[in-house]
Amino acid sequence: MTKRRKELESDMALKTSYVGYQSFIEDNNGNFIFPITDTSSVRKGSKSLDEILEEANRVISANKTEIDDKITKLQNSMNVTLGSKSYTFNEALLYLYNNLSSLQASINKNTKNILSNSNSISSIHSSLNTIQTNVTKNSKNISSLNTKVDGINRRIRYASSLSELQAFCSQTIYDNRPTTIYLKPGTYTANSPIRINQDTKIIGLGECTILCNNNATNIVFTNNLNNSHVRYTGPGDIVIENFNFDGKNTTNAITVIGLGHATNVEIKKCFFTNFNTWHNIELNGCSNCLMEDCSFENYGNTDSSHATEVIQLDAMFNSTVYPWTANYDGTACKNIEIKRCKFNNIMASCIGNHSFGSGVYPENIHVTNCEFKDCIYGITLDDVQNLNVHNCLAKGVDIFIYTNNAQNKVNGVFVSGNYYDGMLEAGSRLGAEGRFMKIGDKYKPNDPINVLHVWNNHITNANRHGIGFTADFVQINNNTFYKCGGNGIYCWGGFHINVNNNTCSQIALTLDDCSGVAVGGNGSLEASVCMINNNDATIRLKSVDTVYRCYITGNIAQIIYENDESLYGSKSIKVENNGYI
């Protein structure tokens, strides 16, 4: 044993009842100690350890006040720095206590907010799950709807050039997938045709201008025809929308949009300007086509010698009519609507045709809510079947509607709700001619068109006549004619003509022998079975040889006979109950 251990054993006696040897433990200072589990078993001389501790407590209690004072002085003499401020020991304890209390209150408050927000988040999460469920459900519905509308979801492409646009158009021919191609905003020059395949929409984004003055091409947009396409089986379901086409006053022969044998075509929100020849839009043998909200201006201004029609509705006769690849089977256009379009400064015809064949004719043509300003001709459609022109404005137009029998009889012209302000005061560009409507005298003056209904129109400043026609089965009712150079209504020839409830004033301003309503005058065809009733207009019966079986009654005007009145009785002409003014 070491000397230190002997000293410990001699100094302290182990009680004989202590059981279990416990090894000494060496502390960090090299001293040996042993655990004490029972202080009553340890003695120091004659006193046990418990007795020693009890005596120590009595000493401490006797000197407690002095000890507390010294502890307090010690605490107050100690400085503690918290942050940038110095505190005594007690002040530091109080500061920490207060801040810990405030922190605890804040933690408690935020805990409540967190719990509340947790509930809100749970509610939002539940709502998001519901929305996600609905989105998934509606996505299925939309997908189903797309399937019903298009048969398959459309492919979307964005082109940055006309060549890229053509590449995207060409792609559709390989997979027959419906495609929408957007051309990015910018100014482009047309150098070659853009050939469009089935079920393709081409839409300009923002301001898309295509310059069309390059003589390298004579067409900008066309459908991708081949010789196998007949009747209305060519590439269709085509949309062309939101483009500006500028011809830059070129005199090159160019058609901007030319389509053949197509069905279901829409040309919308396009602007055409500064062209001189061929056509802005040419439809040959097409069906179910809409031109809507388009504007056409400055056509034929630089060179009018080759100007024909801005919009041409022709038949697929030959390569002269349609000088691009096609099957020339004589298919005509049908079911065409021109709606809310504007024509301005057109030195030719705005809408028309100029090629004809027996048994081939355009049919079901509707022109509604359009504006025609400073144009020579508004509508020049020959051989047409069922032409409807309603609610249009024609101002500064020499002849608004001009239709004739070329190779087929015109059948059905219906005109209502239009306002016409002609060229009487400004002077017609057609010399002495100029009128709201000129019907059936160009090719076969003795061959009347069939069915002409004109009602509720306002006609003023007609350079010659308001309306002149050779037609069978006619209704001219409830129109107003004001300031006409010649006749207001000129019933030149035809069968079963009704002219009722029209008002004519300031008539025959430049021509002699004219009246509000004139009947007869066509030396080859009588005006027969005419009912001229209840008009506020002078009534003039032309040569007795050109009128037959007329009943004229209830008119507030003078009745004028160009021949001896007694001669008309033999032609079954009855005139009664008219109020002369």
XYZ file of C-alpha atoms in Angstrom:
581
model
C 0.000 0.000 0.000
C 1.054 3.537 -0.575
C 1.842 5.879 2.279
C -1.284 7.947 1.499
C -3.524 4.910 1.811
C -2.014 3.953 5.182
C -2.692 7.471 6.436
C -6.345 7.268 5.380
C -6.840 3.914 7.028
C -5.243 5.046 10.230
C -7.263 8.212 10.268
C -10.658 6.592 9.608
C -11.927 3.329 10.949
C -14.261 1.118 8.993
C -17.221 -0.108 10.893
C -17.092 -3.896 11.370
C -20.613 -4.192 9.897
C -19.522 -2.636 6.546
C -19.807 -5.300 3.895
C -18.309 -5.222 0.404
C -14.920 -3.955 -0.565
C -14.966 -0.832 -2.680
C -11.915 0.054 -4.694
C -10.313 3.395 -4.104
C -10.724 5.941 -6.884
C -8.004 8.347 -7.935
C -9.329 11.845 -8.662
C -7.953 14.371 -11.238
C -5.398 15.652 -8.668
C -3.913 12.227 -7.917
C -5.794 11.839 -4.635
C -7.453 8.577 -3.712
C -10.992 8.610 -2.374
C -13.628 6.020 -1.898
C -17.433 6.255 -2.176
C -19.294 6.830 1.043
C -22.739 5.278 1.053
C -23.503 5.725 4.728
C -22.069 8.763 6.580
C -23.006 7.310 9.965
C -20.409 4.549 9.459
C -17.548 7.023 9.066
C -15.843 8.527 12.083
C -13.241 11.214 12.681
C -11.598 10.543 15.946
C -14.412 10.298 18.430
C -17.071 11.985 16.184
C -19.003 10.499 13.358
C -19.356 12.388 10.053
C -23.054 13.054 10.739
C -22.136 14.714 13.973
C -19.549 16.850 12.186
C -22.136 17.917 9.519
C -24.721 18.775 12.162
C -22.198 20.998 13.983
C -21.324 22.703 10.667
C -25.009 23.495 10.008
C -25.297 25.099 13.452
C -22.304 27.323 12.703
C -23.778 28.310 9.329
C -27.196 29.081 10.825
C -25.583 31.230 13.527
C -23.735 33.248 10.868
C -26.467 33.173 8.095
C -27.093 36.927 8.095
C -23.417 37.712 7.775
C -23.009 35.121 5.039
C -26.090 36.448 3.107
C -24.760 39.991 3.320
C -21.428 38.928 1.930
C -23.179 37.003 -0.890
C -25.351 40.069 -1.684
C -22.318 42.373 -1.691
C -20.549 39.912 -3.929
C -23.544 39.781 -6.364
C -23.851 43.590 -6.466
C -20.152 43.993 -7.050
C -20.288 41.693 -10.079
C -21.028 43.365 -13.476
C -22.636 41.475 -16.369
C -22.767 42.825 -19.983
C -25.850 41.877 -22.024
C -25.744 43.178 -25.573
C -24.255 46.679 -25.365
C -25.453 47.400 -21.789
C -23.863 46.571 -18.379
C -25.978 45.149 -15.514
C -25.293 44.037 -11.903
C -25.705 40.370 -11.275
C -29.218 40.765 -9.822
C -30.250 43.233 -12.551
C -29.045 40.760 -15.110
C -31.104 38.006 -13.537
C -34.214 40.255 -13.523
C -33.617 41.349 -17.118
C -33.256 37.754 -18.270
C -36.353 36.736 -16.323
C -38.506 39.497 -17.867
C -37.269 38.780 -21.368
C -37.775 35.075 -20.911
C -41.349 35.768 -19.748
C -42.040 37.993 -22.794
C -40.481 35.427 -25.070
C -42.595 32.704 -23.518
C -45.776 34.790 -24.047
C -44.805 35.397 -27.690
C -44.110 31.698 -28.162
C -47.499 30.865 -26.680
C -49.223 33.414 -28.989
C -47.387 32.218 -32.092
C -48.143 28.649 -31.140
C -51.853 29.532 -31.208
C -51.432 31.272 -34.591
C -49.533 28.301 -35.954
C -52.293 26.004 -34.781
C -54.912 28.305 -36.367
C -52.935 28.580 -39.610
C -52.411 24.867 -39.572
C -56.182 24.458 -39.584
C -56.477 26.991 -42.446
C -53.734 25.224 -44.390
C -55.539 21.965 -43.883
C -58.732 23.582 -45.210
C -56.869 25.078 -48.196
C -55.243 21.751 -48.894
C -58.652 20.125 -48.860
C -59.961 22.791 -51.275
C -56.959 22.278 -53.565
C -57.654 18.578 -53.600
C -61.249 19.323 -54.604
C -60.092 21.741 -57.335
C -57.582 19.195 -58.596
C -60.354 16.618 -58.770
C -62.543 19.050 -60.736
C -59.670 20.017 -63.050
C -58.997 16.383 -63.771
C -62.683 15.820 -64.425
C -62.983 18.911 -66.649
C -59.796 18.016 -68.498
C -61.452 14.787 -69.457
C -64.547 16.719 -70.555
C -62.437 19.171 -72.598
C -60.523 16.339 -74.153
C -63.815 14.695 -75.025
C -65.101 17.987 -76.487
C -61.965 18.422 -78.587
C -62.488 14.961 -79.871
C -66.021 15.831 -80.890
C -65.031 19.152 -82.509
C -61.761 18.320 -84.208
C -61.599 14.551 -84.043
C -58.192 14.997 -82.404
C -56.456 17.709 -80.381
C -54.837 20.378 -82.532
C -51.117 20.726 -82.893
C -49.808 24.237 -82.237
C -46.791 25.698 -84.042
C -45.082 29.128 -83.939
C -43.310 30.331 -87.066
C -40.693 33.079 -87.242
C -40.505 33.257 -91.040
C -42.593 32.447 -94.102
C -40.267 29.560 -94.939
C -40.825 28.105 -91.475
C -44.552 28.663 -91.913
C -44.412 26.677 -95.163
C -42.440 23.908 -93.437
C -45.122 23.590 -90.765
C -47.841 23.573 -93.455
C -46.017 20.813 -95.320
C -45.746 18.725 -92.167
C -49.508 18.345 -91.926
C -49.706 16.396 -95.177
C -47.729 13.524 -93.675
C -49.774 12.908 -90.544
C -53.104 14.626 -91.405
C -53.153 16.187 -87.956
C -55.196 19.385 -87.477
C -52.736 22.204 -86.958
C -52.777 25.849 -85.901
C -49.744 27.854 -86.986
C -49.059 31.283 -85.510
C -46.774 33.674 -87.379
C -44.870 35.915 -84.990
C -45.207 39.712 -85.330
C -43.074 41.308 -88.014
C -42.843 42.340 -91.655
C -42.234 39.589 -94.203
C -41.804 39.470 -97.978
C -43.641 36.808 -99.986
C -41.173 35.057 -102.289
C -43.035 31.828 -102.978
C -46.514 30.370 -102.442
C -47.527 29.095 -99.010
C -49.377 25.853 -99.759
C -51.938 24.936 -97.117
C -53.150 21.439 -96.380
C -56.378 20.116 -94.874
C -57.556 21.426 -91.488
C -54.965 24.148 -91.027
C -55.350 27.500 -89.296
C -52.805 30.226 -90.019
C -53.024 33.186 -87.649
C -50.876 36.290 -87.405
C -49.805 37.335 -83.919
C -50.029 41.073 -83.339
C -48.931 43.152 -86.334
C -48.098 40.713 -89.119
C -47.467 42.400 -92.467
C -46.683 40.491 -95.654
C -45.271 42.504 -98.548
C -46.563 41.211 -101.876
C -44.575 43.189 -104.434
C -42.000 40.542 -105.349
C -42.546 39.400 -108.937
C -41.043 36.012 -108.031
C -44.528 34.807 -107.066
C -48.076 35.484 -108.267
C -49.836 34.057 -105.211
C -49.210 34.179 -101.456
C -51.595 31.685 -99.805
C -53.167 28.772 -101.670
C -54.421 25.319 -100.773
C -52.307 22.356 -101.818
C -54.332 21.122 -104.787
C -53.561 18.315 -107.184
C -55.418 16.916 -110.177
C -57.272 14.350 -108.056
C -59.267 17.020 -106.241
C -62.671 17.526 -107.850
C -65.854 19.366 -106.897
C -65.391 20.402 -103.241
C -62.842 17.752 -102.171
C -59.689 19.890 -102.163
C -57.877 20.781 -98.915
C -60.384 22.650 -96.780
C -61.231 23.508 -93.171
C -58.778 26.381 -93.585
C -58.572 29.575 -91.529
C -56.454 32.600 -92.485
C -56.668 35.345 -89.864
C -55.129 38.641 -88.793
C -52.697 39.555 -91.569
C -51.860 42.810 -93.346
C -51.134 42.325 -97.049
C -49.449 45.246 -98.794
C -48.928 45.220 -102.564
C -46.791 48.381 -102.395
C -48.636 49.608 -105.533
C -47.150 46.799 -107.593
C -48.481 46.332 -111.105
C -47.359 42.699 -111.088
C -50.121 40.175 -111.539
C -50.689 38.707 -108.090
C -53.488 37.130 -106.101
C -53.022 37.234 -102.354
C -55.279 34.335 -101.332
C -56.352 31.860 -104.019
C -58.234 28.679 -103.116
C -59.824 26.010 -105.279
C -62.155 23.045 -104.661
C -62.131 23.905 -100.939
C -64.882 23.499 -98.355
C -65.151 25.352 -95.044
C -62.846 28.328 -95.423
C -62.637 31.370 -93.131
C -60.701 34.523 -93.974
C -60.984 36.925 -91.049
C -59.530 40.230 -89.856
C -57.221 40.633 -92.828
C -56.256 43.945 -94.423
C -55.425 44.272 -98.131
C -54.004 47.456 -99.648
C -52.206 48.842 -102.723
C -52.882 46.195 -105.381
C -53.700 46.810 -109.041
C -54.526 43.565 -110.774
C -55.779 40.051 -110.287
C -57.510 39.579 -106.941
C -57.061 40.041 -103.213
C -59.168 36.909 -102.618
C -60.007 34.385 -105.304
C -62.324 31.463 -104.650
C -62.737 28.980 -107.488
C -65.178 26.130 -107.062
C -65.337 26.571 -103.267
C -68.152 25.922 -100.798
C -69.079 27.178 -97.326
C -66.684 30.111 -97.185
C -66.723 33.122 -94.865
C -64.937 36.446 -95.299
C -65.470 38.444 -92.128
C -64.146 41.741 -90.733
C -61.712 42.224 -93.612
C -60.734 45.541 -95.195
C -59.776 46.212 -98.810
C -58.459 49.552 -100.048
C -56.581 51.255 -102.871
C -57.183 48.694 -105.607
C -56.477 49.721 -109.200
C -55.255 53.183 -108.235
C -51.838 53.012 -109.884
C -53.079 51.106 -112.953
C -56.801 50.420 -113.379
C -56.469 48.947 -116.879
C -56.105 45.408 -115.540
C -58.190 45.742 -112.381
C -61.072 43.281 -112.230
C -62.490 42.200 -108.850
C -61.137 42.501 -105.330
C -63.009 39.341 -104.314
C -63.585 36.945 -107.176
C -66.118 34.120 -106.930
C -65.480 32.103 -110.044
C -65.824 28.597 -111.431
C -62.985 26.159 -112.065
C -63.037 26.417 -115.865
C -59.409 26.544 -117.006
C -55.893 27.758 -116.279
C -56.754 31.245 -117.466
C -59.295 31.507 -114.668
C -57.173 29.643 -112.093
C -53.493 29.629 -113.178
C -52.257 27.175 -110.558
C -52.427 23.387 -110.288
C -56.058 22.198 -110.326
C -58.604 19.886 -111.909
C -60.655 22.099 -114.227
C -64.025 20.435 -113.832
C -66.207 23.567 -113.974
C -67.151 23.560 -110.275
C -68.764 26.857 -109.208
C -68.760 28.618 -105.848
C -71.675 28.200 -103.459
C -72.618 29.136 -99.903
C -70.402 32.204 -99.653
C -70.796 34.840 -96.916
C -69.098 38.232 -96.912
C -69.780 39.874 -93.584
C -68.734 43.173 -91.985
C -66.103 43.866 -94.627
C -64.999 47.315 -95.808
C -64.103 48.369 -99.335
C -62.516 51.763 -99.911
C -61.143 53.428 -103.039
C -61.695 50.484 -105.389
C -61.330 51.385 -109.077
C -63.081 48.248 -110.307
C -65.534 45.782 -108.719
C -65.449 44.872 -105.045
C -67.169 41.480 -105.391
C -67.739 39.721 -108.688
C -67.099 37.069 -111.341
C -66.228 37.168 -115.023
C -66.150 33.587 -116.357
C -69.300 31.723 -117.318
C -70.478 28.363 -118.616
C -73.826 26.794 -119.330
C -75.182 25.062 -116.229
C -72.441 26.545 -114.048
C -73.356 29.381 -111.699
C -72.524 30.745 -108.246
C -75.254 30.230 -105.685
C -76.228 31.280 -102.177
C -74.119 34.419 -101.924
C -74.685 36.627 -98.860
C -73.256 40.127 -98.433
C -74.280 41.676 -95.121
C -73.324 44.686 -92.998
C -70.519 45.749 -95.340
C -69.277 49.227 -96.278
C -68.447 50.357 -99.801
C -66.884 53.814 -100.188
C -65.476 55.452 -103.319
C -65.817 52.359 -105.485
C -66.831 52.084 -109.142
C -68.799 48.852 -108.647
C -69.974 47.231 -105.455
C -71.236 43.799 -106.547
C -71.046 42.462 -110.109
C -72.233 38.858 -110.098
C -73.707 37.379 -113.265
C -75.607 34.077 -113.543
C -75.996 34.123 -109.769
C -78.600 32.054 -107.964
C -79.889 33.473 -104.661
C -77.952 36.681 -104.108
C -78.661 38.395 -100.780
C -77.455 41.921 -100.006
C -78.625 43.354 -96.700
C -77.823 46.280 -94.381
C -74.876 47.658 -96.325
C -73.622 51.206 -96.782
C -72.616 52.293 -100.289
C -71.309 55.859 -100.509
C -69.575 57.324 -103.523
C -70.284 54.134 -105.504
C -71.196 54.431 -109.199
C -73.204 51.194 -109.479
C -73.795 49.236 -106.315
C -75.408 46.014 -107.639
C -75.059 44.903 -111.256
C -76.212 41.437 -112.310
C -77.125 39.897 -115.643
C -77.851 36.663 -117.446
C -74.582 35.612 -119.113
C -74.873 31.843 -119.735
C -77.598 31.123 -117.174
C -80.660 32.956 -115.908
C -80.142 34.865 -112.693
C -82.573 33.413 -110.193
C -83.295 35.223 -106.942
C -81.884 38.641 -105.991
C -82.923 39.893 -102.537
C -81.876 43.367 -101.434
C -82.966 45.137 -98.227
C -81.970 47.651 -95.571
C -79.184 49.286 -97.594
C -78.200 52.953 -97.778
C -76.906 54.200 -101.135
C -75.418 57.632 -101.755
C -74.308 57.796 -105.370
C -72.365 60.052 -107.725
C -74.950 62.536 -108.967
C -73.263 65.501 -107.347
C -69.626 64.379 -107.709
C -69.985 63.062 -111.269
C -69.921 59.398 -112.212
C -66.694 57.714 -113.279
C -68.866 55.779 -115.736
C -69.979 58.819 -117.660
C -73.765 59.120 -117.741
C -74.268 55.840 -115.894
C -74.633 55.348 -112.169
C -77.394 53.793 -110.037
C -78.194 51.746 -106.953
C -79.130 48.678 -109.003
C -78.803 47.787 -112.658
C -80.422 44.458 -113.454
C -80.598 42.341 -116.588
C -79.678 44.476 -119.614
C -76.036 43.709 -120.414
C -75.983 40.516 -122.489
C -79.621 39.781 -123.352
C -81.912 42.780 -122.933
C -84.939 40.661 -123.820
C -84.079 37.898 -121.319
C -85.256 39.004 -117.860
C -83.776 37.692 -114.669
C -86.067 35.674 -112.442
C -87.259 36.913 -109.004
C -86.158 40.336 -107.812
C -87.157 41.603 -104.351
C -86.033 45.056 -103.196
C -87.404 46.558 -99.974
C -86.665 49.089 -97.234
C -83.685 50.727 -98.935
C -82.742 54.409 -99.020
C -81.373 55.622 -102.361
C -80.032 59.116 -102.966
C -77.849 60.874 -105.567
C -78.169 58.212 -108.246
C -76.458 59.636 -111.312
C -78.988 58.009 -113.645
C -81.834 55.850 -112.280
C -82.313 54.628 -108.727
C -83.221 51.115 -109.903
C -83.468 49.887 -113.492
C -84.402 46.312 -114.286
C -85.615 43.734 -116.746
C -86.988 40.977 -114.541
C -89.888 38.627 -113.892
C -91.629 38.245 -110.532
C -90.589 41.540 -109.014
C -91.372 43.193 -105.681
C -90.148 46.767 -105.227
C -91.667 47.929 -101.936
C -91.193 50.542 -99.206
C -88.083 52.191 -100.597
C -87.144 55.875 -100.558
C -85.633 57.574 -103.622
C -84.273 61.093 -103.320
C -82.364 63.079 -105.935
C -82.058 60.900 -109.027
C -80.792 62.132 -112.389
C -83.403 60.026 -114.190
C -86.168 57.726 -112.929
C -86.476 56.589 -109.364
C -87.708 53.110 -110.415
C -87.448 52.081 -114.040
C -89.501 48.933 -114.816
C -87.950 48.505 -118.249
C -89.458 45.115 -119.007
C -90.612 41.879 -117.432
C -93.586 39.974 -116.107
C -95.534 40.184 -112.873
C -94.111 43.382 -111.462
C -95.285 44.873 -108.160
C -94.198 48.376 -107.166
C -95.847 49.453 -103.929
C -95.481 52.048 -101.148
C -92.340 53.752 -102.421
C -91.513 57.434 -102.021
C -89.770 59.350 -104.800
C -88.791 63.012 -104.625
C -86.545 65.347 -106.633
C -86.500 63.023 -109.614
C -85.385 63.688 -113.230
C -82.786 66.257 -112.184
C -80.579 65.744 -115.255
C -82.653 63.683 -117.709
C -85.864 64.533 -119.511
C -88.958 62.340 -119.726
C -88.299 60.625 -116.395
C -90.531 60.087 -113.369
C -90.679 58.530 -109.932
C -91.868 55.229 -111.456
C -91.540 54.507 -115.176
C -93.128 51.426 -116.762
C -92.133 50.033 -120.181
C -89.624 51.237 -122.722
C -87.881 47.981 -123.678
C -88.646 47.638 -127.332
C -87.979 43.872 -127.235
C -89.841 42.944 -124.057
C -93.093 44.315 -122.656
C -93.612 45.226 -119.045
C -96.721 43.218 -118.351
C -98.959 42.333 -115.437
C -97.788 45.321 -113.405
C -99.312 46.471 -110.112
C -98.254 50.041 -109.390
C -100.001 50.943 -106.135
C -99.832 53.427 -103.256
C -96.628 55.158 -104.233
C -95.787 58.779 -103.491
C -94.399 59.353 -106.962
C -95.319 60.399 -110.465
C -96.119 57.393 -112.664
C -95.021 57.380 -116.303
C -96.335 54.876 -118.864
C -93.763 54.585 -121.623
C -94.548 53.708 -125.227
C -97.861 51.944 -125.572
C -96.108 49.178 -127.480
C -94.009 48.274 -124.416
C -96.658 47.966 -121.689
C -99.472 45.482 -121.211
C -102.033 44.615 -118.529
C -101.204 47.139 -115.822
C -103.247 48.209 -112.807
C -102.311 51.586 -111.392
C -104.138 52.778 -108.302
C -103.821 54.638 -105.011
C -100.762 56.630 -106.021
C -100.331 60.186 -104.785
C -98.986 61.605 -108.011
C -99.645 62.493 -111.595
C -100.070 59.768 -114.210
C -98.139 60.578 -117.388
C -98.805 58.882 -120.750
C -96.120 59.103 -123.424
C -98.658 58.251 -126.116
C -102.291 59.191 -126.498
C -104.063 58.048 -123.364
C -106.863 56.406 -125.348
C -104.416 53.955 -126.881
C -103.558 52.367 -123.551
C -107.051 51.063 -122.988
C -106.541 48.465 -125.687
C -103.519 47.154 -123.729
C -105.629 46.276 -120.685
C -104.245 49.122 -118.646
C -106.464 50.352 -115.833
C -105.758 53.594 -114.001
C -108.003 54.701 -111.135
C -108.165 56.308 -107.689
C -104.901 58.168 -107.953
C -104.528 61.546 -106.249
C -102.795 64.022 -108.525
C -100.500 66.678 -107.114
